[in-house]
XYZ file of C-alpha atoms in Angstrom:
657
model
C 145.224 197.959 79.931
C 143.250 199.798 82.558
C 140.708 202.207 81.145
C 140.838 205.610 82.803
C 137.100 206.069 82.502
C 136.566 202.846 84.468
C 138.839 204.088 87.236
C 137.147 207.456 87.311
C 133.722 205.867 87.550
C 134.579 204.743 91.056
C 134.773 208.315 92.277
C 132.871 210.112 89.561
C 129.820 210.574 91.770
C 131.637 212.975 94.093
C 130.083 216.456 94.097
C 130.935 219.476 96.207
C 128.460 221.843 97.779
C 128.611 224.252 100.665
C 125.992 223.901 103.379
C 125.687 226.208 106.383
C 123.702 225.380 109.465
C 123.615 223.067 112.432
C 125.204 219.644 112.480
C 123.369 217.172 110.272
C 120.650 214.924 111.641
C 123.014 211.968 111.503
C 125.045 213.585 114.264
C 122.125 214.265 116.567
C 121.835 212.000 119.604
C 118.844 209.706 119.746
C 116.516 210.152 122.687
C 114.106 207.916 124.471
C 113.925 204.153 124.765
C 111.686 201.320 123.740
C 110.841 197.906 125.127
C 110.379 196.463 121.646
C 113.530 195.460 119.776
C 114.507 197.783 116.918
C 114.087 196.450 113.381
C 116.980 194.543 111.850
C 117.582 197.517 109.567
C 118.697 199.583 112.573
C 121.691 197.227 113.000
C 122.395 196.457 109.354
C 122.684 200.085 108.240
C 126.141 201.565 107.985
C 126.935 203.736 111.009
C 125.186 207.089 110.895
C 128.495 208.687 111.932
C 131.959 207.192 111.435
C 135.640 208.062 110.840
C 135.371 211.336 112.833
C 138.692 213.191 112.830
C 139.814 216.554 114.228
C 142.160 218.898 112.355
C 145.757 219.586 113.474
C 144.818 222.934 115.071
C 141.647 221.506 116.571
C 139.388 224.008 114.828
C 137.594 221.658 112.407
C 136.050 218.217 112.464
C 135.511 215.892 109.495
C 133.395 212.740 109.416
C 131.366 210.426 107.230
C 127.616 210.186 107.665
C 125.222 207.605 106.308
C 121.504 208.212 106.532
C 119.626 205.723 104.397
C 121.190 205.822 100.939
C 122.555 209.317 101.610
C 126.295 209.024 102.316
C 128.326 212.186 102.798
C 131.637 213.626 103.897
C 131.145 216.547 106.280
C 133.510 219.208 107.570
C 132.321 221.412 110.457
C 133.624 224.107 112.766
C 134.615 222.323 115.979
C 133.225 225.036 118.268
C 130.018 226.245 116.613
C 129.137 223.030 114.778
C 128.553 225.021 111.590
C 128.882 222.876 108.498
C 131.695 224.201 106.320
C 131.505 221.570 103.641
C 129.344 218.653 102.583
C 130.402 216.244 99.848
C 128.083 213.673 98.333
C 129.789 210.280 98.316
C 127.027 208.198 96.694
C 127.937 204.514 97.030
C 131.719 205.022 97.039
C 133.476 202.531 99.310
C 135.191 204.840 101.790
C 137.905 203.226 103.916
C 139.701 206.010 105.791
C 139.700 209.736 106.494
C 142.475 211.992 107.794
C 143.724 215.577 107.794
C 146.859 216.269 105.765
C 147.014 219.743 107.300
C 144.537 222.303 108.617
C 142.995 222.882 105.175
C 143.129 219.484 103.467
C 140.957 216.462 104.232
C 142.112 213.233 102.567
C 139.734 210.337 101.992
C 140.738 206.835 100.952
C 138.342 204.779 98.856
C 138.625 201.444 97.074
C 137.336 199.960 93.838
C 137.007 196.281 92.989
C 138.823 194.940 89.937
C 138.859 191.321 88.923
C 142.106 191.645 86.945
C 144.831 194.253 86.582
C 147.649 193.131 84.300
C 151.008 192.978 86.011
C 149.573 193.715 89.447
C 147.011 191.145 90.547
C 144.541 188.619 89.252
C 141.876 190.276 91.417
C 141.934 192.936 94.067
C 140.492 195.867 95.924
C 142.476 198.856 94.731
C 142.963 202.195 96.474
C 142.074 205.661 95.298
C 142.664 208.899 97.207
C 140.559 212.057 97.150
C 141.866 215.330 98.608
C 139.478 218.122 99.613
C 140.674 221.712 100.109
C 138.183 223.113 102.609
C 138.780 226.882 102.190
C 138.933 226.671 98.389
C 135.906 224.353 98.064
C 137.776 222.110 95.633
C 138.879 218.505 95.403
C 141.138 216.305 93.305
C 141.450 212.576 92.684
C 145.108 211.777 93.320
C 147.121 210.547 90.291
C 144.187 211.164 87.991
C 145.815 213.504 85.447
C 149.052 211.716 84.546
C 148.825 209.548 81.411
C 152.078 207.765 82.267
C 150.767 206.487 85.620
C 148.001 204.073 86.551
C 145.422 206.221 88.442
C 145.577 204.009 91.519
C 147.503 204.380 94.788
C 149.696 201.534 96.020
C 150.777 203.052 99.311
C 150.541 206.345 101.180
C 153.599 207.719 103.007
C 152.592 210.965 104.683
C 152.338 214.672 104.006
C 154.556 217.750 103.941
C 153.885 221.461 103.477
C 156.529 223.387 101.525
C 156.482 226.893 99.999
C 152.733 227.316 100.335
C 151.925 223.876 98.890
C 150.692 220.759 100.635
C 151.981 217.469 99.261
C 151.050 213.842 99.714
C 153.551 211.074 99.041
C 152.149 208.068 97.201
C 153.395 204.901 95.560
C 152.316 204.664 91.926
C 152.995 202.314 89.031
C 154.097 203.491 85.600
C 152.109 202.092 82.728
C 155.291 200.982 80.960
C 156.183 198.929 84.044
C 153.233 196.595 83.588
C 153.932 192.984 82.644
C 151.752 190.038 81.848
C 153.166 188.310 84.924
C 152.156 189.657 88.342
C 155.003 191.598 89.963
C 155.023 195.264 88.915
C 156.878 197.543 91.327
C 155.730 200.995 92.423
C 157.748 204.202 92.655
C 157.285 207.108 95.052
C 155.733 210.357 93.842
C 155.104 213.700 95.493
C 151.600 214.908 94.628
C 150.278 218.437 95.070
C 146.950 218.016 96.916
C 145.455 221.020 95.084
C 146.588 220.512 91.506
C 147.514 216.794 91.359
C 150.866 217.834 89.901
C 153.297 214.950 90.421
C 157.042 214.774 90.987
C 159.038 211.526 90.920
C 161.058 211.237 94.137
C 162.036 207.565 94.615
C 162.417 204.412 92.533
C 161.013 201.157 93.871
C 162.959 197.908 93.813
C 160.461 195.421 95.273
C 156.681 195.130 95.378
C 156.768 195.378 99.188
C 158.621 198.654 99.596
C 158.011 201.460 102.061
C 159.418 204.934 102.449
C 159.770 207.204 105.471
C 159.185 210.824 104.407
C 160.205 213.581 106.816
C 157.066 215.762 107.172
C 159.251 218.776 108.003
C 161.291 218.726 104.769
C 159.594 216.285 102.401
C 162.869 214.384 102.056
C 163.102 210.585 102.025
C 164.732 209.696 105.345
C 164.692 205.904 104.988
C 163.171 203.079 103.032
C 162.363 199.473 103.844
C 162.778 196.851 101.117
C 161.416 193.308 101.429
C 161.875 190.432 99.008
C 158.536 188.663 99.322
C 159.941 185.423 97.898
C 162.721 184.975 100.441
C 161.305 187.102 103.255
C 164.624 188.926 103.561
C 164.350 192.631 104.331
C 166.597 195.603 104.889
C 166.245 199.239 105.899
C 168.395 201.799 104.132
C 169.351 205.396 104.941
C 171.034 207.211 102.022
C 171.773 203.845 100.451
C 173.413 202.433 103.581
C 171.853 199.403 105.291
C 171.074 200.206 108.942
C 169.003 197.118 109.799
C 168.130 193.813 108.188
C 166.414 190.520 108.895
C 164.112 187.824 107.577
C 160.399 187.358 108.173
C 157.819 184.926 106.868
C 154.971 187.171 107.913
C 155.109 190.135 105.582
C 157.233 193.204 104.854
C 159.197 195.123 107.466
C 158.041 198.703 108.050
C 159.640 201.971 109.033
C 156.850 203.439 111.142
C 158.497 206.779 111.865
C 161.367 208.330 113.748
C 162.245 207.022 117.190
C 161.351 208.722 120.476
C 164.289 211.111 120.158
C 163.311 212.061 116.622
C 166.734 211.112 115.238
C 166.814 207.344 114.742
C 164.206 205.071 113.186
C 161.257 203.076 114.514
C 161.262 199.736 112.690
C 158.649 196.966 112.921
C 159.379 193.402 111.835
C 156.297 191.162 111.504
C 156.269 187.950 113.542
C 153.632 185.280 114.122
C 152.166 187.441 116.890
C 153.073 190.995 117.788
C 155.676 192.826 115.728
C 159.294 192.915 116.837
C 159.934 196.628 117.425
C 163.360 198.249 117.243
C 164.646 201.790 117.614
C 167.691 202.015 115.365
C 170.100 204.907 114.869
C 171.114 206.182 111.443
C 174.362 204.193 111.696
C 172.627 200.940 112.617
C 172.894 200.876 116.409
C 169.871 199.280 118.104
C 168.998 201.438 121.136
C 165.797 199.636 122.177
C 164.078 196.414 121.256
C 160.551 195.429 122.219
C 159.837 191.734 121.671
C 156.563 189.833 121.446
C 154.440 190.090 124.557
C 154.483 193.890 124.811
C 151.400 193.847 122.554
C 151.840 197.200 120.876
C 149.120 197.192 118.251
C 149.314 200.820 117.112
C 151.914 203.578 117.109
C 151.096 207.195 117.840
C 153.229 209.310 115.508
C 153.509 213.117 115.672
C 152.229 214.286 112.273
C 154.403 217.421 112.430
C 157.727 215.633 113.026
C 157.161 211.929 112.324
C 158.419 211.150 115.848
C 157.116 208.232 117.949
C 155.165 209.844 120.791
C 152.933 207.068 122.125
C 151.394 203.671 121.597
C 148.198 201.672 121.946
C 148.652 198.565 124.050
C 146.683 195.409 123.396
C 144.022 194.538 125.948
C 140.280 193.956 126.040
C 139.970 197.746 126.031
C 142.656 199.662 124.060
C 145.146 201.321 126.392
C 146.721 204.496 124.989
C 149.997 205.673 126.498
C 151.775 208.912 125.555
C 155.432 209.229 126.514
C 155.173 212.947 127.273
C 153.559 213.325 130.740
C 151.850 216.546 129.629
C 150.147 214.814 126.696
C 149.167 211.880 128.881
C 147.684 214.253 131.462
C 145.512 215.867 128.783
C 144.272 212.468 127.640
C 143.513 211.538 131.254
C 141.585 214.804 131.603
C 139.491 213.985 128.530
C 138.777 210.468 129.763
C 137.713 211.765 133.150
C 135.490 214.401 131.567
C 133.549 211.817 129.532
C 133.536 209.332 132.407
C 135.933 206.382 132.856
C 132.936 204.108 133.464
C 131.955 204.683 129.815
C 135.289 203.151 128.707
C 136.119 205.987 126.291
C 138.592 205.219 123.508
C 140.816 207.854 121.926
C 139.952 208.310 118.235
C 141.554 211.592 117.141
C 143.386 214.580 118.597
C 144.889 217.894 117.593
C 148.609 218.500 117.694
C 148.857 219.139 121.433
C 145.771 217.251 122.671
C 143.974 220.482 123.501
C 140.913 219.040 121.764
C 140.310 215.314 121.388
C 137.619 213.050 120.039
C 136.698 209.997 122.094
C 134.283 207.191 121.329
C 132.282 205.200 123.851
C 130.504 201.861 123.568
C 129.083 200.057 126.578
C 126.046 198.209 127.844
C 123.688 201.127 127.159
C 125.534 202.864 124.362
C 125.604 201.731 120.705
C 128.456 204.128 119.956
C 128.769 207.816 120.825
C 131.373 210.338 119.648
C 132.537 213.004 122.118
C 134.449 216.231 121.596
C 136.447 217.261 124.673
C 138.345 220.488 125.257
C 141.053 219.451 127.723
C 141.762 223.053 128.672
C 138.219 223.843 129.829
C 137.052 220.248 130.380
C 134.035 221.022 128.180
C 132.411 217.868 126.843
C 130.011 217.671 123.905
C 128.379 214.618 122.306
C 128.849 215.149 118.581
C 127.527 211.988 117.025
C 125.959 208.595 117.468
C 126.767 205.560 115.354
C 123.370 203.860 115.640
C 120.775 206.499 116.629
C 117.821 204.143 116.053
C 118.935 201.703 118.753
C 117.746 202.870 122.202
C 120.038 202.521 125.175
C 117.900 199.850 126.833
C 118.072 197.706 123.708
C 121.875 197.354 123.782
C 122.798 193.947 125.131
C 125.345 193.622 127.949
C 128.799 192.643 126.714
C 131.489 190.920 128.768
C 134.581 188.729 128.455
C 134.410 185.066 129.374
C 137.161 182.491 129.961
C 137.372 178.753 129.419
C 139.927 176.055 128.758
C 140.337 173.979 125.613
C 140.440 170.191 125.854
C 144.248 170.319 125.816
C 144.343 172.889 128.629
C 144.978 176.029 126.583
C 143.424 179.078 128.242
C 140.936 180.830 125.974
C 138.908 184.021 126.047
C 135.872 185.298 124.203
C 133.049 187.815 124.138
C 129.551 187.131 125.372
C 126.650 189.409 124.456
C 123.407 188.834 126.356
C 119.887 189.685 125.219
C 118.571 192.913 126.821
C 116.302 192.352 129.810
C 116.826 188.582 130.077
C 118.539 186.554 132.766
C 121.672 184.700 131.628
C 120.126 181.277 132.096
C 119.373 178.517 129.593
C 119.458 180.944 126.648
C 119.398 180.005 122.959
C 122.790 180.614 121.420
C 124.335 182.075 118.279
C 128.037 181.292 117.941
C 129.743 184.054 115.936
C 133.434 183.268 115.328
C 135.494 186.099 113.847
C 137.200 186.138 110.476
C 140.903 186.555 109.865
C 141.683 184.195 111.455
C 144.549 186.247 112.939
C 142.409 189.016 114.469
C 140.346 188.991 117.662
C 137.018 190.131 119.084
C 136.702 192.760 121.792
C 133.946 193.535 124.322
C 132.305 196.326 122.362
C 129.143 197.000 120.375
C 129.052 194.553 117.452
C 126.161 195.207 115.052
C 125.854 191.554 114.000
C 125.975 190.218 117.567
C 123.620 192.888 118.888
C 121.030 192.176 116.188
C 120.803 188.570 117.390
C 120.902 189.566 121.055
C 117.948 191.933 120.546
C 115.941 188.910 119.382
C 116.595 186.880 122.491
C 119.861 185.072 121.735
C 123.066 184.930 123.714
C 125.918 185.550 121.255
C 129.332 183.952 121.765
C 132.371 185.331 119.932
C 135.325 183.043 120.700
C 138.958 184.100 120.370
C 140.159 180.625 119.406
C 143.865 179.720 119.130
C 145.409 181.528 116.168
C 143.650 184.766 117.108
C 145.691 187.957 117.458
C 146.194 189.872 120.672
C 147.461 187.097 122.933
C 151.082 186.784 121.847
C 153.120 184.879 119.299
C 152.767 181.447 120.944
C 148.967 181.727 120.885
C 148.966 182.509 117.168
C 151.426 179.701 116.425
C 149.191 177.292 118.338
C 146.684 177.732 115.507
C 149.070 176.734 112.729
C 147.749 173.663 110.955
C 144.613 173.651 113.081
C 141.884 174.746 110.667
C 139.004 172.351 111.301
C 140.897 170.808 114.175
C 141.830 172.497 117.463
C 140.776 175.936 116.198
C 137.365 174.397 115.661
C 137.147 172.489 118.939
C 138.221 175.615 120.830
C 134.872 177.035 119.771
C 132.780 174.023 120.740
C 134.712 173.693 124.030
C 133.561 177.225 124.855
C 129.954 176.367 124.018
C 130.140 173.287 126.248
C 131.542 175.363 129.118
C 128.739 177.921 128.888
C 126.297 175.031 128.902
C 127.856 173.661 132.089
C 127.512 177.075 133.701
C 123.853 177.154 132.747
C 124.138 180.354 130.721
C 123.002 178.754 127.460
C 121.158 175.670 126.280
C 123.778 173.869 124.159
C 120.994 171.982 122.352
C 119.669 175.282 120.975
C 122.675 176.658 119.098
C 123.410 177.864 115.576
C 126.789 178.975 114.236
C 127.190 182.040 112.027
C 130.230 183.781 110.572
C 132.009 185.560 107.747
C 135.298 184.787 105.984
C 137.208 182.411 108.303
C 134.175 182.684 110.598
C 132.103 181.409 107.659
C 134.512 178.493 107.337
C 134.137 177.758 111.057
C 130.366 177.848 110.675
C 130.413 175.343 107.812
C 133.006 173.146 109.527
C 130.716 173.133 112.578
C 128.169 171.069 110.635
C 130.490 169.103 108.307
C 133.811 168.460 110.054
C 131.923 168.373 113.369
C 128.481 166.895 113.978
C 125.676 167.003 116.485
C 126.433 170.507 117.747
C 124.428 173.089 115.808
C 120.896 173.373 114.507
C 121.960 175.495 111.514
C 124.944 177.248 109.960
C 125.242 180.581 108.163
C 128.271 181.562 106.102
C 129.086 184.947 104.606
C 131.949 184.629 102.104
C 133.319 181.616 103.935
C 136.199 179.407 102.828
C 134.906 175.988 101.788
C 137.789 174.440 99.826
C 141.218 174.890 101.447
C 143.287 173.557 98.501
C 141.527 175.977 96.153
C 142.105 178.833 98.597
C 145.844 178.125 98.480
C 145.774 178.052 94.680
C 144.041 181.434 94.681
C 146.787 182.794 96.948
C 149.434 181.550 94.512
C 147.730 183.179 91.537
C 147.051 186.431 93.352
C 150.660 186.914 94.391
C 152.152 185.413 91.257
C 154.418 183.108 93.228
C 154.389 179.872 95.209
C 157.019 181.344 97.507
C 155.474 184.710 98.350
C 154.842 185.738 101.936
C 151.099 185.326 101.336
C 151.383 181.735 100.158
C 153.814 180.856 102.959
C 151.423 182.346 105.472
C 148.397 180.368 104.298
C 150.338 177.119 104.050
C 151.519 177.576 107.620
C 148.069 178.438 108.983
C 146.058 175.874 107.023
C 148.608 173.112 107.332
C 149.376 170.479 104.739
C 152.158 170.629 102.192
C 150.345 172.436 99.402
C 147.048 172.360 97.473
C 147.323 168.628 96.779
C 147.537 167.748 100.458
C 144.921 165.212 101.557
C 145.055 166.814 104.998
C 143.428 169.932 103.553
C 140.641 167.997 101.890
C 139.855 166.310 105.196
C 138.860 169.667 106.725
C 137.299 171.297 103.648
C 133.498 171.657 104.075
C 132.907 171.456 100.304
C 134.549 168.011 100.262
C 132.400 166.926 103.215
C 129.034 168.303 102.077
C 127.413 164.867 102.070
C 127.960 164.650 105.835
C 126.346 168.023 106.669
C 123.941 167.489 109.553
C 122.103 170.855 109.662
C 120.544 173.347 107.224
C 123.005 175.805 105.702
C 122.627 179.381 104.395
C 125.382 180.457 102.010
C 125.790 184.143 101.175
C 128.569 185.914 99.327
C 129.401 189.125 97.505
C 129.629 189.012 93.739
C 132.754 191.241 93.906
C 134.567 189.352 96.678
C 138.280 189.249 95.783
C 139.456 187.777 99.099
C 137.446 184.555 99.246
C 136.401 184.108 95.654
C 132.706 183.457 94.927
C 133.536 180.057 93.508
C 134.175 178.846 97.080
C 130.494 179.326 97.968
C 129.310 178.090 94.547
C 131.271 174.849 94.983
C 129.777 174.319 98.440
C 126.250 175.018 97.200
C 126.597 172.563 94.328
C 128.012 169.865 96.584
C 125.180 170.267 99.108
C 122.520 170.186 96.395
C 124.061 167.084 94.836
C 123.992 165.412 98.238
C 120.360 166.376 98.781
C 121.210 168.521 101.803
C 119.103 171.571 102.805
C 120.797 174.719 101.581
C 119.800 178.271 100.717
C 121.980 180.587 98.637
C 121.989 184.374 98.326
C 124.335 186.328 96.044
C 124.828 190.020 96.804
C 125.445 191.979 93.566
C 128.063 194.729 93.798
C 129.216 193.637 97.254
C 132.775 192.816 98.331
C 134.223 190.723 101.132
C 133.672 193.355 103.831
C 129.961 194.193 103.400
C 130.851 197.759 102.478
C 127.413 198.821 101.281
C 124.559 199.556 103.662
C 121.799 197.971 101.586
C 123.728 194.749 101.103
C 124.810 194.571 104.733
C 121.195 194.939 105.790
C 120.077 192.264 103.325
C 122.714 189.855 104.672
C 121.718 190.551 108.262
C 118.003 190.123 107.618
C 118.633 186.810 105.855
C 120.922 185.463 108.585
C 118.518 186.471 111.403
C 115.524 184.981 109.596
C 117.384 181.737 108.929
C 118.430 181.330 112.557
C 114.955 182.189 113.839
C 113.482 179.576 111.487
C 115.760 176.734 112.536
C 116.513 177.760 116.124
C 113.691 179.967 117.433
C 114.522 181.991 120.526
C 111.145 181.330 122.179
């Protein structure tokens, strides 16, 4: 059984105190510049300001600050900058921040658990904290009900009724736990001031989602997915209005359609979701297939209606359907300066006040508050205040072709003040693998660039953002074409004279860590060293972990990994042929292995197996274990330690000068 005191320990350090005055130092803009590169700590620290959000009326701003070991949630008056609230967050792993209404700020945090009976063999589990700003009080959601596990298994919006503000959360009853993984969650309405709970919907599958009407608090629809078969259906009042089958995860009801009457339904595919607007009686009024590249929906928090979307591109493109809203966004963008490539982060209900974020060749990340009525612009925070503008490396997109002719794209970061000619190289493939890199400030890439390296972040086949066919081209290509896509890009930059291909190291985390290790085991003669953070080393074992974590050999997770990795299961010899841990004796460059002790995504045993195999083969290897760290480098001290170690290792084996 889960011990309540263990759960509470994850958020027990939260304290409330009121603090009046100017905006905190973490929000002040850095001034001046320096010719010397900043210390590694300036890049490894968590952002000084992050998750900045504006309230529905536009009168308040909330954000997270991190100054040294001092991590806080702040709420301030949007006009005067006066701090209304400051909450100590200690080392809590904060994941998201949003406003439920004008008075309530809701923060999502996670805790690592290696085993929760009936739910997962290991996982990162969600907790929710709600802060009432005027009352100076907070609650931990689902923390006072002995019949429920005090964890949240899904959040489904907010509604204000009769003077109360409610959040809608999926929770698991203690008597629903089994020794076999597979417990289902039910939907509860939770008072964000008292934590009083009301049961409102029974769950039938583990992958179940509800659409709650924010105007009434009523359940308008629910999406049910059988993870074993992939079959899904959407119901309204018990009647099926849409159905299908997907091997890529559960279908979702994202909100109401553009008219506010029908439903907006997303069906996962290999690439972009298949989007449908469906009426309450099952009539499909609009279908958007793969290629439209909608990677985020803008939903009106007052009505739940679909009002805009973010289109996939190198720079996110936000489009509101209402011309008046789009005009206000255009006004904000113009006020900050289109040349700064501002990105919309948060907005009030009518876009009278918006928060934009910029990152470019001389900007490590700045937050801007814009009043679209007066066109007043104010810089309200900087992500990395210790990195001067002239020490931010230029970032651009580059193109090349794979050996089989597939067109590929990636990000190139150049060292500040150096000509792009014959540079030493750090290859930094992203994790996922089904995500992508964008031309923006990347703390890991910029730390290397500041020390004289060109940094190449390839969007190899299998990456997201380029359509379904591009993702599918990566299926079965771990260690094969996904790997040679990377080295083909290195070779092309060498032919252009930008880098010296004989002076290259490869560094990465998660799948990127796998690619780094495969670069010196599956491939040879390419890199002077390899650095892996939480990288996959044994593909058969990774598939076994997926089976155990989901409790089934036929779950969507296990189907997904089988498809992407290739082979016909953990016993496949094809998987062993591209597993770095099985090829350690052929490693042709020094290797640094680092991993978090609490990693529940790529289990620590993956790195331990690789380290033991390298040591047995007499190969040069260094190992660093980060206590208390997870897969995502969530803690500032650990992130800095990882970065310092990776930079030092590369400088040792591939010096920039």
